[in-house]
Amino acid sequence: MRPHVRLPLCAVSLLLLACDRQPTAERVVTRPAPVAEITDAAPEPFVEQVIAPVGVHNFSARDLLALDRVGDPQVSPDGRQVLFTLRKTDLEQNRGRKDLWVVRRDGKPPIQLTTDPENEDAPRWLPDGRKFLFLQKHAGSVQVWRGSLDGDAPAALTSFPVDLANYSVSPDGRLLAFSADVFPDCDADKILACTAERLAERGKKSHSSGQLYTRLFARHWDTWKDGRRSHLFVWPIDGSRPPVDISHALDADVPSKPFGDSDEYVFSPDSKQLVFSAREAGKTEPWSTNFDLFVAPVDGSAAPVNLTQDNPAWDTGPVFSPDGKTLAYRAMTRPGYEADRFRVMVRSWPEGQAKELSPDWDRSADELMFSADSQLIYLTAQQLGQTPLFVVDLAGGPPRAVVSDGAVSQLRRAGDRVVFLHNSLHAPDELASVDLSGGDLRNHTAINASKLAAARMGEALPLEFIGADKASVRGMIVKPVDFDPTKKYPVAFLVHGGPQGSFGNRWSFRWNPQTYAGAGYAVVMIDFHGSTGYGQAFTDAIQDDWGGKPLEDLKAGLAAALAQQDWLDPTRVCALGASYGGFMVNWIASQWPDAFQCLVNHDGVFDNRMMYYATEELWFPEWEHKGPYWEQTARHELHNPVNYIDRWRLPMLVIHGALDYRIPETQGLATFTALQRRGIPSQLLVFPDENHWVLKPANSLLWHDSVLAWLDLWLRSRA
């Protein structure tokens, strides 16, 4: 079950054994000085733990953690420099740590700007191109800080009594829009202080811990609701007046929770208005996907006005053209469907009717960005296992791919070039750019070059075959490291989640096929009916057919892979999946057991009935099974794994996060109970501090070590 905007990756003894096999070491490396102290002098050294083995070696989960993560690129006003975040794994603190870096487009190496032990996040330039803002947690509070390329010491810009979640700077550099969780029944003029006072009062000792709910959501993703909403505020950077809550009149989270960010709101080019996306659905919120675009004056002098009231489905991602004459955004058309096609919509600003750009283009747009002359829109969308960069003319015509291979994201305008992040199956995100026609591809960072050079990976091969309904279906095969065509290799058969998702040519820090290839396994991944990037009809085909066409495709895909590559061993195959992939593992256990020697189920659905009544985002099962459980019982039960437990016999490793409220942990516990009661070899790995994903570094290591140990047990020790 994917998040509604985007879906995861040693008991202690296992971890210690793993460390015995691959010992860590210490090395001395240099780190640039903080912004306030950048000089020509050599920076002081610091000690960093080496996560991955030293020297050339096969790729593993330790390399996955050792790789640094480039994110959130922000181009300076003159287009010559790019601020970005760099996340490193801190094993001692068991978390990721972000610092700010800057790189020039002239090819010089990146420079580190911040070194505070706390995370620095969300960098944003101020108009002078020398100063910038960022989010940082200091003294227990997340606030906006101001830094400078001129050597000035970073200083807190805001000191509000509550944490800030995200923010944006107005085009004229005078205003800050930010979101914060507040109690909506507080007085609008005192809402920040009122919220802080209530939280402090709740923090005092009390004999009662109960929370009374009168409507859903009671909990969402991994958090129980406490009565607060995310509201959008506007504040003058000079502090001349208090913040104005411009979304106070709405019963909605702005931006949306739990994954919404500053991409859901935007200043108008004249800095006088904000356009934002919000779902004002009242008690129907848990089964509604009706997000609308609203516009409000930045001074709060008028209530927000709904710009897309005529569309009962999802509207989001507003962006303005540089000349201020056009508003573009993304829109779905079918209510209650989170995987509908996002169409590109444009309307003249401020008055004008919305129209769809390239209505015959059967791809779902992800990000939008105008060209400097306001005549073109650059966008990303999944396509046949890739996530290319496209460009489309506002005058009409279909989008044209200008960067076709790998996965492109986070588009930024930089004068005569487009800056973006780019990754593939063989490397995580790095900064790159192309000219406006899509030519002259340049790489601006190579943060992980030396680490990638030391870690050997498997070669990826395309797979295409005829699947359900005689449709062309695609997939991918990844060879094991040190591949020898004369040998037979065990197979990790990965089933993606979503189910409207894809295992394509992109990097993942959770389900990464290279971790299996490095351990000597071949990997087979199938983009079955329901997958994204192959046209909306292909994505829609999984509705009310979870165990039908997708299973046919998986069967045909594995058969095709085995037929095309005779080095794949058909007697040593294990199926692994998370979320919907975990559902499919439970379904395979009864419907297709003869092809496998073992199974791995992470956060998978066991019982569709209890899944419906215990999950939080009800629009998901209601769309997938065409209605609430009590109205469409037969549809929910048609492909329900719990009805076929009598057929189970395959060994299964079950993994679940206790904070997973999308697919609650009782689904995993019930799966394990059924396996144990039937006497089937099985293990249960529970993470009390993880949600639908496994995010903490030590937990990720345990996850990978446990999964590979399970595969080794059933595919290697019994070979």
XYZ file of C-alpha atoms in Angstrom:
719
model
C 0.000 0.000 0.000
C 1.855 3.017 -1.189
C 1.827 6.316 0.683
C -0.652 8.590 -1.030
C 2.021 10.777 -2.539
C 4.974 8.221 -3.039
C 6.643 3.031 -0.744
C 10.693 -0.956 2.695
C 13.912 -1.512 3.534
C 20.783 -8.655 12.984
C 18.778 -10.027 16.246
C 21.841 -8.791 18.134
C 23.590 -12.118 17.663
C 23.100 -11.987 13.909
C 24.444 -8.448 13.787
C 27.516 -9.448 15.786
C 28.123 -12.416 13.511
C 27.817 -10.134 10.504
C 30.327 -7.749 12.039
C 32.702 -10.676 12.582
C 32.494 -11.473 8.893
C 32.902 -7.866 7.755
C 34.778 -5.950 10.446
C 34.571 -2.207 10.575
C 37.560 0.092 10.869
C 38.317 3.701 11.622
C 39.862 6.188 9.278
C 40.764 9.832 9.479
C 39.063 12.079 6.968
C 38.832 15.836 6.657
C 35.731 17.933 6.921
C 35.421 21.561 5.821
C 34.855 24.163 8.494
C 31.427 25.619 9.260
C 30.138 28.492 7.159
C 31.386 31.023 9.661
C 34.956 29.760 9.459
C 35.639 28.881 5.827
C 39.275 29.778 5.091
C 42.157 28.515 2.985
C 43.546 26.679 6.014
C 43.178 22.900 6.174
C 40.124 21.856 8.169
C 40.553 19.806 11.305
C 40.239 16.022 10.926
C 37.505 13.975 12.481
C 37.024 10.250 12.945
C 34.355 8.564 10.829
C 33.343 4.950 11.154
C 33.743 2.918 7.979
C 30.473 1.093 7.374
C 31.369 -0.907 4.265
C 34.382 -3.220 3.979
C 37.666 -1.627 2.897
C 38.940 -2.524 -0.568
C 37.149 -3.991 -3.580
C 34.226 -6.160 -2.502
C 30.734 -7.295 -3.433
C 27.953 -4.789 -2.838
C 26.018 -5.351 0.393
C 23.645 -3.642 2.800
C 26.688 -2.063 4.440
C 27.456 -0.288 1.175
C 23.822 0.788 1.031
C 24.289 2.557 4.366
C 27.752 3.882 3.509
C 26.527 5.708 0.404
C 25.749 9.385 0.949
C 22.403 10.762 -0.192
C 22.250 13.937 -2.256
C 18.947 15.813 -1.973
C 16.913 19.004 -2.306
C 19.010 20.937 -4.863
C 18.422 24.705 -4.878
C 19.832 26.865 -7.673
C 21.156 30.326 -6.763
C 19.404 33.374 -8.277
C 22.227 33.837 -10.809
C 22.064 30.160 -11.773
C 25.734 29.501 -11.076
C 25.617 27.610 -7.779
C 23.516 24.824 -6.308
C 22.833 24.318 -2.616
C 21.979 20.757 -1.637
C 21.713 18.465 1.359
C 24.014 15.520 1.905
C 22.844 12.779 4.243
C 25.399 10.489 5.835
C 24.678 7.484 8.021
C 25.552 7.968 11.662
C 25.806 4.459 13.095
C 26.637 5.670 16.585
C 23.418 7.710 16.729
C 21.550 5.145 14.584
C 20.206 7.797 12.232
C 20.925 9.790 9.120
C 22.642 13.138 9.464
C 22.222 15.940 6.927
C 24.591 18.822 6.201
C 24.428 21.581 3.600
C 26.800 21.719 0.651
C 27.186 23.990 -2.351
C 28.600 23.249 -5.800
C 29.403 25.635 -8.627
C 28.442 24.853 -12.194
C 32.023 25.548 -13.299
C 33.152 22.040 -12.346
C 34.925 22.810 -9.077
C 34.436 20.329 -6.204
C 31.499 20.799 -3.812
C 32.072 22.695 -0.561
C 30.552 21.688 2.750
C 28.811 24.598 4.488
C 27.550 23.214 7.804
C 28.922 20.732 10.318
C 26.537 20.987 13.250
C 25.705 17.585 14.818
C 22.023 18.304 14.219
C 20.435 17.972 10.781
C 20.400 20.952 8.447
C 17.623 20.614 5.930
C 15.560 22.435 3.283
C 18.085 25.022 2.038
C 16.583 28.052 0.265
C 18.389 31.003 -1.311
C 17.629 34.602 -0.504
C 17.504 36.981 -3.505
C 21.044 38.359 -3.050
C 22.511 34.938 -3.861
C 24.931 35.087 -0.918
C 22.616 34.315 1.978
C 20.408 31.283 2.393
C 17.952 29.788 4.859
C 17.622 26.283 6.208
C 15.767 24.249 8.834
C 17.630 23.080 11.910
C 16.717 21.600 15.252
C 18.445 23.506 18.063
C 17.713 23.366 21.780
C 14.869 20.978 21.049
C 13.057 23.201 18.524
C 13.011 23.093 14.705
C 13.309 26.634 13.335
C 14.525 28.476 10.234
C 18.159 29.563 10.344
C 20.083 31.958 8.128
C 23.545 31.201 6.693
C 25.892 33.007 4.352
C 28.588 32.251 1.806
C 30.509 35.251 3.135
C 31.620 33.619 6.367
C 28.973 34.976 8.715
C 28.023 32.619 11.523
C 24.639 30.913 11.046
C 21.922 32.457 13.211
C 18.330 31.581 14.013
C 15.853 33.570 11.926
C 12.706 32.315 13.666
C 11.990 31.538 17.294
C 8.357 30.470 17.268
C 7.043 28.413 20.207
C 6.316 25.354 18.016
C 8.344 23.324 15.532
C 8.243 24.284 11.859
C 7.714 21.429 9.395
C 8.596 23.064 6.061
C 8.767 26.517 4.518
C 9.181 28.592 1.355
C 10.582 32.044 0.593
C 8.580 34.555 -1.456
C 10.037 35.661 -4.811
C 10.802 39.123 -3.428
C 12.595 37.583 -0.449
C 10.483 39.457 2.108
C 8.099 36.748 3.272
C 8.322 33.306 4.752
C 5.521 30.788 4.301
C 5.787 27.905 6.739
C 3.683 25.073 8.105
C 3.328 23.996 11.729
C 1.113 21.569 13.632
C -1.368 23.556 15.715
C -4.651 23.090 17.543
C -7.242 24.534 15.134
C -9.688 25.512 17.871
C -7.181 28.020 19.272
C -7.756 31.667 18.437
C -6.198 32.356 15.022
C -4.218 35.356 16.290
C -2.678 33.360 19.148
C -2.629 29.884 17.666
C 1.119 29.263 17.942
C 1.365 30.318 21.583
C -1.900 28.561 22.444
C -0.627 25.331 20.881
C 2.636 25.509 22.804
C 0.773 26.086 26.082
C -1.520 23.104 25.510
C 1.386 20.829 24.666
C 3.210 21.949 27.804
C 0.104 21.245 29.866
C -0.226 17.795 28.325
C 3.384 17.127 29.185
C 2.715 17.440 32.885
C 2.219 14.244 34.850
C -1.298 12.873 34.742
C -2.888 9.651 35.914
C -4.884 9.440 32.681
C -3.381 8.691 29.266
C -6.612 8.296 27.337
C -7.440 10.161 24.145
C -11.073 10.523 23.078
C -11.841 10.461 19.333
C -15.072 11.500 17.676
C -14.070 10.862 14.050
C -11.399 9.335 11.834
C -8.454 9.611 11.389
C -7.684 8.296 14.872
C -4.208 7.449 13.650
C -2.368 7.868 10.351
C 0.735 6.163 8.884
C 2.695 5.802 12.167
C 1.201 8.422 14.496
C -1.890 8.645 16.688
C -3.725 11.914 16.156
C -3.579 14.388 19.049
C -5.993 17.037 17.747
C -3.467 19.140 15.856
C -3.615 20.126 12.196
C -0.890 21.305 9.853
C -1.603 24.974 9.094
C 0.054 27.350 6.644
C 1.411 30.660 7.937
C 2.945 33.750 6.321
C 5.446 35.901 8.183
C 7.557 38.915 7.108
C 11.242 38.029 7.434
C 11.949 41.406 9.031
C 9.599 40.441 11.875
C 7.449 43.538 11.427
C 4.259 41.635 12.254
C 3.234 38.268 13.731
C 2.613 35.272 11.469
C -0.778 35.056 9.762
C -2.527 31.680 9.613
C -3.931 31.779 6.091
C -5.440 28.271 6.244
C -7.230 28.685 9.587
C -10.662 28.750 7.950
C -10.191 25.270 6.471
C -10.720 21.921 8.189
C -7.653 20.462 6.491
C -3.946 19.809 6.789
C -1.874 22.279 4.756
C 0.289 20.785 3.439
C -1.146 17.274 3.624
C 0.038 14.770 6.197
C 2.043 12.680 6.644
C 4.077 13.272 3.452
C 3.111 16.743 2.236
C 5.778 19.435 1.979
C 6.439 22.829 0.414
C 5.792 21.402 -3.065
C 2.089 21.675 -2.185
C 2.123 25.470 -1.907
C 3.632 28.298 -3.940
C 3.812 32.094 -3.866
C 2.478 34.007 -6.829
C 5.321 35.741 -8.734
C 4.306 39.115 -7.260
C 4.548 37.647 -3.717
C 0.988 38.777 -2.908
C -0.806 35.428 -2.870
C -0.276 31.785 -1.985
C -1.760 28.881 -3.918
C -1.897 25.632 -1.976
C -3.382 22.152 -2.087
C -5.724 20.951 0.675
C -8.300 18.246 1.290
C -11.229 19.810 3.130
C -13.315 16.665 3.421
C -14.569 16.739 7.005
C -15.593 13.349 8.347
C -15.116 11.768 4.900
C -11.372 12.538 4.915
C -10.235 8.886 5.404
C -12.061 7.810 2.240
C -11.589 10.950 0.151
C -8.852 11.902 -2.310
C -10.487 15.227 -3.166
C -7.612 17.648 -2.769
C -8.317 21.098 -4.206
C -6.201 24.133 -4.994
C -6.935 27.229 -2.924
C -5.647 30.787 -3.246
C -5.328 33.236 -0.359
C -3.771 36.680 0.102
C -0.529 36.569 2.079
C -1.808 39.124 4.597
C -4.787 36.934 5.549
C -7.256 39.668 4.609
C -9.584 37.186 2.908
C -10.481 33.534 3.328
C -9.002 30.998 0.884
C -10.891 30.594 -2.389
C -11.264 27.149 -3.975
C -9.861 27.209 -7.527
C -10.697 23.610 -8.483
C -14.049 22.996 -6.838
C -15.454 21.467 -10.023
C -12.986 18.564 -9.883
C -13.981 15.958 -7.255
C -10.569 14.239 -7.501
C -6.982 15.182 -6.628
C -5.446 18.573 -7.558
C -1.928 19.366 -6.371
C 1.602 20.547 -7.192
C 0.931 24.192 -8.196
C 3.726 26.056 -10.033
C 3.717 29.511 -11.624
C 5.377 30.530 -14.853
C 8.168 33.097 -14.346
C 6.129 35.777 -16.126
C 3.234 35.214 -13.712
C 0.713 34.635 -16.476
C 0.153 30.886 -16.098
C -0.555 28.509 -13.239
C 0.219 24.829 -13.864
C -0.687 21.909 -11.628
C -1.421 18.188 -11.675
C -4.926 16.749 -11.513
C -6.634 13.376 -11.378
C -10.218 12.857 -12.530
C -11.519 9.831 -10.580
C -12.468 10.380 -6.923
C -11.175 7.903 -4.387
C -8.357 6.594 -6.610
C -4.843 7.474 -5.468
C -3.158 5.946 -8.538
C -5.195 7.693 -11.217
C -3.246 9.459 -13.972
C -1.980 12.890 -12.943
C -2.755 15.140 -15.890
C -0.887 18.396 -16.544
C -3.304 21.314 -16.176
C -2.671 24.962 -17.085
C -4.769 28.097 -16.624
C -4.199 31.758 -17.306
C -3.558 33.737 -14.141
C -5.377 35.206 -12.355
C -8.494 34.585 -14.443
C -8.876 31.741 -16.881
C -10.263 28.266 -17.373
C -8.104 25.246 -16.665
C -7.268 23.027 -19.616
C -5.337 19.792 -19.902
C -2.001 19.910 -21.657
C -1.357 16.930 -23.961
C -4.591 15.065 -23.094
C -3.659 12.107 -25.313
C -0.391 11.463 -23.468
C -0.914 8.323 -21.387
C 1.584 8.923 -18.600
C 1.160 10.285 -15.072
C 3.087 13.504 -14.421
C 5.100 13.720 -11.236
C 6.964 17.076 -11.124
C 6.443 20.265 -13.141
C 8.761 23.199 -13.871
C 8.464 26.110 -16.304
C 11.257 27.230 -18.597
C 12.671 30.715 -18.028
C 10.687 32.114 -20.988
C 7.429 30.585 -19.650
C 6.791 28.778 -22.945
C 7.771 25.235 -21.950
C 7.057 22.892 -19.079
C 9.632 20.335 -17.998
C 8.243 17.334 -16.161
C 9.010 13.826 -14.957
C 6.901 10.687 -15.312
C 7.452 6.950 -15.165
C 7.783 5.278 -18.539
C 8.561 1.617 -19.263
C 10.727 1.130 -16.197
C 12.462 4.513 -16.465
C 11.620 7.953 -15.050
C 12.671 10.340 -17.819
C 12.820 14.111 -18.027
C 10.226 15.361 -20.523
C 9.550 18.761 -22.062
C 6.244 19.951 -23.531
C 5.288 23.173 -25.285
C 2.405 25.192 -23.833
C 1.214 25.669 -27.400
C 0.442 21.955 -27.602
C 1.871 18.637 -28.715
C 3.015 15.560 -26.800
C 5.826 15.678 -24.236
C 9.257 14.751 -25.555
C 11.810 12.813 -23.492
C 15.104 14.692 -23.199
C 16.774 12.427 -20.601
C 15.537 8.890 -21.100
C 17.532 6.483 -18.941
C 17.418 6.104 -15.186
C 15.296 8.165 -12.806
C 15.151 11.976 -12.869
C 13.681 14.051 -10.013
C 13.716 17.455 -8.280
C 13.844 19.702 -11.340
C 15.388 23.158 -10.957
C 15.749 26.011 -13.472
C 19.331 27.287 -13.878
C 19.553 29.922 -16.595
C 20.055 28.076 -19.866
C 20.062 24.662 -18.209
C 17.865 22.288 -16.210
C 19.388 20.930 -12.995
C 18.076 17.699 -11.481
C 18.888 14.599 -9.466
C 19.641 11.455 -11.439
C 19.963 7.821 -10.327
C 19.818 4.300 -11.746
C 20.038 0.677 -10.640
C 23.785 1.132 -10.367
C 24.118 4.461 -8.530
C 22.147 6.714 -6.159
C 21.240 10.334 -6.855
C 23.852 12.806 -8.045
C 23.402 16.340 -9.355
C 23.300 16.660 -13.127
C 22.073 19.110 -15.753
C 21.233 19.392 -19.439
C 20.710 22.313 -21.745
C 17.164 23.327 -22.594
C 17.022 20.933 -25.548
C 18.134 18.019 -23.406
C 21.683 17.896 -24.767
C 25.089 18.389 -23.161
C 24.469 16.201 -20.111
C 26.818 17.212 -17.293
C 27.400 15.648 -13.894
C 27.973 18.231 -11.158
C 28.637 15.884 -8.262
C 30.245 12.478 -7.887
C 29.829 12.165 -4.141
C 29.789 8.380 -4.133
C 32.214 7.664 -6.985
C 34.980 6.069 -4.918
C 32.565 3.984 -2.846
C 30.767 2.725 -5.940
C 34.078 1.907 -7.628
C 34.977 -0.368 -4.696
C 31.614 -2.177 -4.581
C 31.011 -4.671 -7.362
C 27.447 -4.873 -8.646
C 25.400 -7.111 -10.877
C 24.556 -6.361 -14.499
C 20.889 -5.588 -15.227
C 19.142 -7.210 -18.195
C 15.731 -6.248 -19.624
C 12.962 -8.820 -19.699
C 9.868 -8.704 -21.909
C 7.203 -11.368 -22.344
C 3.493 -11.944 -22.965
C 1.475 -11.927 -19.751
C -2.179 -11.792 -18.739
C -4.700 -10.797 -21.410
C -1.923 -11.373 -23.981
C -0.389 -8.032 -23.010
C 3.286 -7.197 -23.270
C 4.764 -7.163 -19.761
C 8.238 -6.049 -18.751
C 10.624 -6.859 -15.994
C 14.291 -6.986 -15.161
C 16.921 -9.582 -14.331
C 20.004 -8.668 -12.322
C 22.984 -10.975 -12.582
C 24.881 -11.974 -9.463
C 28.291 -10.428 -8.897
C 31.145 -12.570 -10.330
C 28.694 -14.050 -12.793
C 29.823 -17.287 -14.451
C 27.542 -18.457 -17.302
C 28.536 -22.093 -16.667
C 27.042 -22.033 -13.153
C 23.485 -22.219 -11.857
C 22.403 -19.435 -9.501
C 19.650 -19.240 -6.873
C 16.969 -16.626 -7.534
C 15.511 -13.836 -5.391
C 12.107 -13.167 -6.974
C 11.129 -9.649 -5.826
C 7.476 -8.536 -5.895
C 6.953 -4.777 -5.664
C 4.423 -3.015 -3.453
C 1.912 -0.322 -4.188
C 0.445 -2.274 -5.886
C 0.569 0.655 -8.300
C 4.357 0.823 -8.293
C 7.340 -0.339 -10.324
C 10.692 -2.071 -9.997
C 12.527 -0.166 -12.714
C 15.856 1.445 -13.475
C 16.086 3.451 -10.270
C 18.043 3.334 -7.041
C 16.441 2.264 -3.764
C 17.831 2.502 -0.254
C 15.350 -0.140 0.880
C 14.526 -2.841 -1.672
C 17.727 -2.775 -3.700
C 18.419 -5.754 -5.989
C 22.172 -5.174 -5.749
C 22.168 -6.352 -2.118
C 21.049 -9.775 -3.392
C 23.351 -9.751 -6.423
C 26.286 -8.999 -4.128
C 25.379 -12.024 -2.010
C 25.486 -14.316 -5.042
C 21.808 -14.336 -5.977
C 20.220 -13.613 -9.307
C 17.278 -11.206 -9.065
C 14.071 -11.297 -11.108
C 11.588 -8.392 -10.888
C 8.304 -8.200 -12.816
C 6.194 -5.090 -13.464
C 2.893 -6.962 -13.439
C -0.563 -5.603 -14.330
C -1.162 -2.728 -11.910
C 2.346 -1.334 -12.299
C 2.943 2.304 -13.201
C 4.630 3.722 -16.279
C 2.925 1.507 -18.861
C -0.271 3.456 -19.477
C -3.247 4.067 -17.225
C -5.237 1.063 -18.457
C -2.380 -1.235 -17.416
C -2.299 0.393 -13.964
C -6.088 0.186 -13.594
C -6.125 -3.522 -14.473
C -5.349 -4.641 -10.932
C -8.553 -3.215 -9.475
C -10.688 -6.019 -7.988
C -8.153 -8.524 -9.342
C -5.311 -8.567 -6.818
C -4.678 -12.285 -7.139
C -5.629 -12.634 -10.809
C -3.742 -10.926 -13.633
C -0.780 -9.930 -11.411
C -0.255 -13.579 -10.465
C -0.513 -14.610 -14.123
C 2.157 -12.055 -14.996
C 4.441 -13.204 -12.200
C 4.112 -16.808 -13.354
C 4.748 -15.916 -16.988
C 7.606 -13.604 -16.023
C 9.461 -16.192 -13.984
C 8.924 -18.781 -16.728
C 10.280 -16.351 -19.342
C 13.305 -15.498 -17.224
C 14.111 -19.183 -16.661
C 13.690 -19.920 -20.373
C 15.817 -16.994 -21.542
C 18.610 -17.388 -18.982
C 19.556 -21.018 -18.438
C 21.921 -20.063 -15.612
C 18.907 -19.342 -13.370
C 18.245 -22.355 -11.150
C 14.503 -23.216 -11.174
C 14.938 -25.483 -8.146
C 16.216 -22.657 -5.915
C 13.823 -19.693 -5.993
C 12.499 -17.596 -3.100
C 9.710 -14.984 -3.453
C 10.030 -11.778 -1.443
C 7.675 -8.816 -1.179
C 6.488 -5.954 1.010
C 3.089 -4.312 1.407
C 1.092 -5.483 -1.629
C 4.157 -7.592 -2.357
C 3.657 -9.145 1.078
C 0.027 -9.828 0.180
C 1.218 -11.537 -2.984
C 3.667 -13.660 -0.979
C 0.742 -14.835 1.182
C -1.264 -15.468 -1.991
C 1.600 -17.366 -3.638
C 1.776 -19.568 -0.537
C -1.555 -21.129 -1.491
C -1.885 -20.470 -5.221
C 1.626 -21.065 -6.636
C 3.757 -22.890 -4.073
C 5.448 -25.376 -6.414
C 7.747 -22.728 -7.939
C 9.432 -21.746 -4.675
C 11.500 -23.103 -1.856
C 10.865 -20.223 0.572
C 9.020 -16.934 1.073
C 9.712 -13.552 2.720
C 6.721 -11.400 3.700
C 7.283 -7.823 4.907
C 4.232 -5.873 6.154
C 1.921 -7.965 4.008
C -1.875 -8.285 4.032
C -3.095 -11.545 5.624
C -6.847 -10.943 5.963
C -8.647 -8.465 3.694
C -11.543 -8.175 6.115
C -9.497 -6.998 9.090
C -7.251 -5.009 6.772
C -10.256 -2.925 5.757
C -11.440 -2.292 9.308
C -7.988 -1.613 10.798
C -6.219 0.448 8.119
C -6.416 4.260 8.085
C -6.714 5.392 4.450
C -10.020 3.759 3.583
C -10.080 5.119 0.051
C -7.441 2.543 -0.821
C -9.295 -0.740 -0.114
C -12.583 0.830 -1.209
C -11.185 1.621 -4.646
C -9.299 -1.649 -4.996
C -12.340 -3.756 -4.080
C -15.032 -1.386 -5.369
C -16.588 -0.366 -2.072
C -16.666 -0.833 1.709
C -16.304 -4.359 2.992
C -19.944 -4.685 4.121
C -21.186 -3.626 0.676
C -18.674 -5.595 -1.410
C -17.881 -8.541 0.844
C -17.516 -11.007 -2.030
C -15.020 -8.777 -3.819
C -12.889 -8.293 -0.702
C -12.977 -12.054 -0.080
C -12.254 -13.124 -3.675
C -8.468 -12.969 -3.234
C -8.198 -13.136 0.547
C -5.133 -15.131 1.711
C -6.753 -16.093 5.036
C -9.238 -18.320 3.197
C -6.541 -20.654 1.874
C -4.269 -21.286 4.848
C -4.990 -25.011 4.595
C -2.834 -25.039 1.425
C 0.202 -23.356 3.002
C 3.395 -25.414 3.254
C 6.315 -23.169 2.211
C 8.769 -21.851 4.837
C 8.183 -18.133 5.418
C 10.044 -15.301 7.127
C 7.522 -12.728 8.362
C 8.634 -9.140 9.082
C 6.508 -6.303 10.452
C 6.849 -2.853 11.955
C 4.820 -2.187 15.093
C 4.225 1.424 14.013
C 2.739 0.389 10.678
C -0.817 1.687 10.726
C -1.252 1.286 6.955
C -1.077 -2.511 7.305
C -1.267 -3.029 11.081
C 1.163 -5.391 12.800
C -1.611 -7.862 13.640
C -1.577 -8.836 9.947
C 2.030 -10.006 10.306
C 1.387 -11.607 13.689
C -1.614 -13.488 12.278
C 0.497 -14.732 9.363
C 3.119 -16.065 11.773
C 0.462 -17.609 14.013
C -1.036 -19.489 11.057
C 2.396 -20.756 9.985
C 3.337 -21.883 13.483
C -0.013 -23.558 14.151
C 0.327 -25.511 10.914
C 3.868 -26.557 11.808
C 5.459 -24.769 8.860
C 9.076 -23.574 9.328
C 8.790 -19.854 9.978
C 10.330 -16.880 11.713
C 8.901 -13.543 12.855
C 11.052 -10.402 12.889
C 9.332 -7.437 14.556
C 10.586 -3.850 14.675
C 8.853 -2.025 17.556
C 10.181 1.365 16.352
C 9.532 1.125 12.588
C 6.491 1.941 10.452
C 5.656 0.614 6.969
C 9.333 1.125 6.149
C 12.562 0.182 7.922
C 14.464 3.434 8.314
C 16.964 3.179 11.171
C 20.449 2.067 10.022
C 20.883 -0.706 12.611
C 17.416 -2.033 11.803
C 18.216 -1.990 8.098
C 21.307 -4.092 8.715
C 19.291 -6.547 10.798
C 16.621 -6.690 8.082
C 19.114 -7.507 5.337
C 21.129 -9.963 7.428
C 17.964 -11.798 8.473
C 16.558 -11.968 4.947
C 19.805 -13.199 3.417
C 20.241 -15.746 6.211
C 16.739 -17.046 5.420
C 17.552 -17.306 1.709
C 20.842 -19.044 2.475
C 19.061 -21.538 4.712
C 16.533 -22.645 2.097
C 18.356 -22.040 -1.184
C 21.985 -22.800 -0.381
C 22.259 -25.154 2.573
C 19.804 -27.540 0.883
C 21.248 -27.231 -2.623
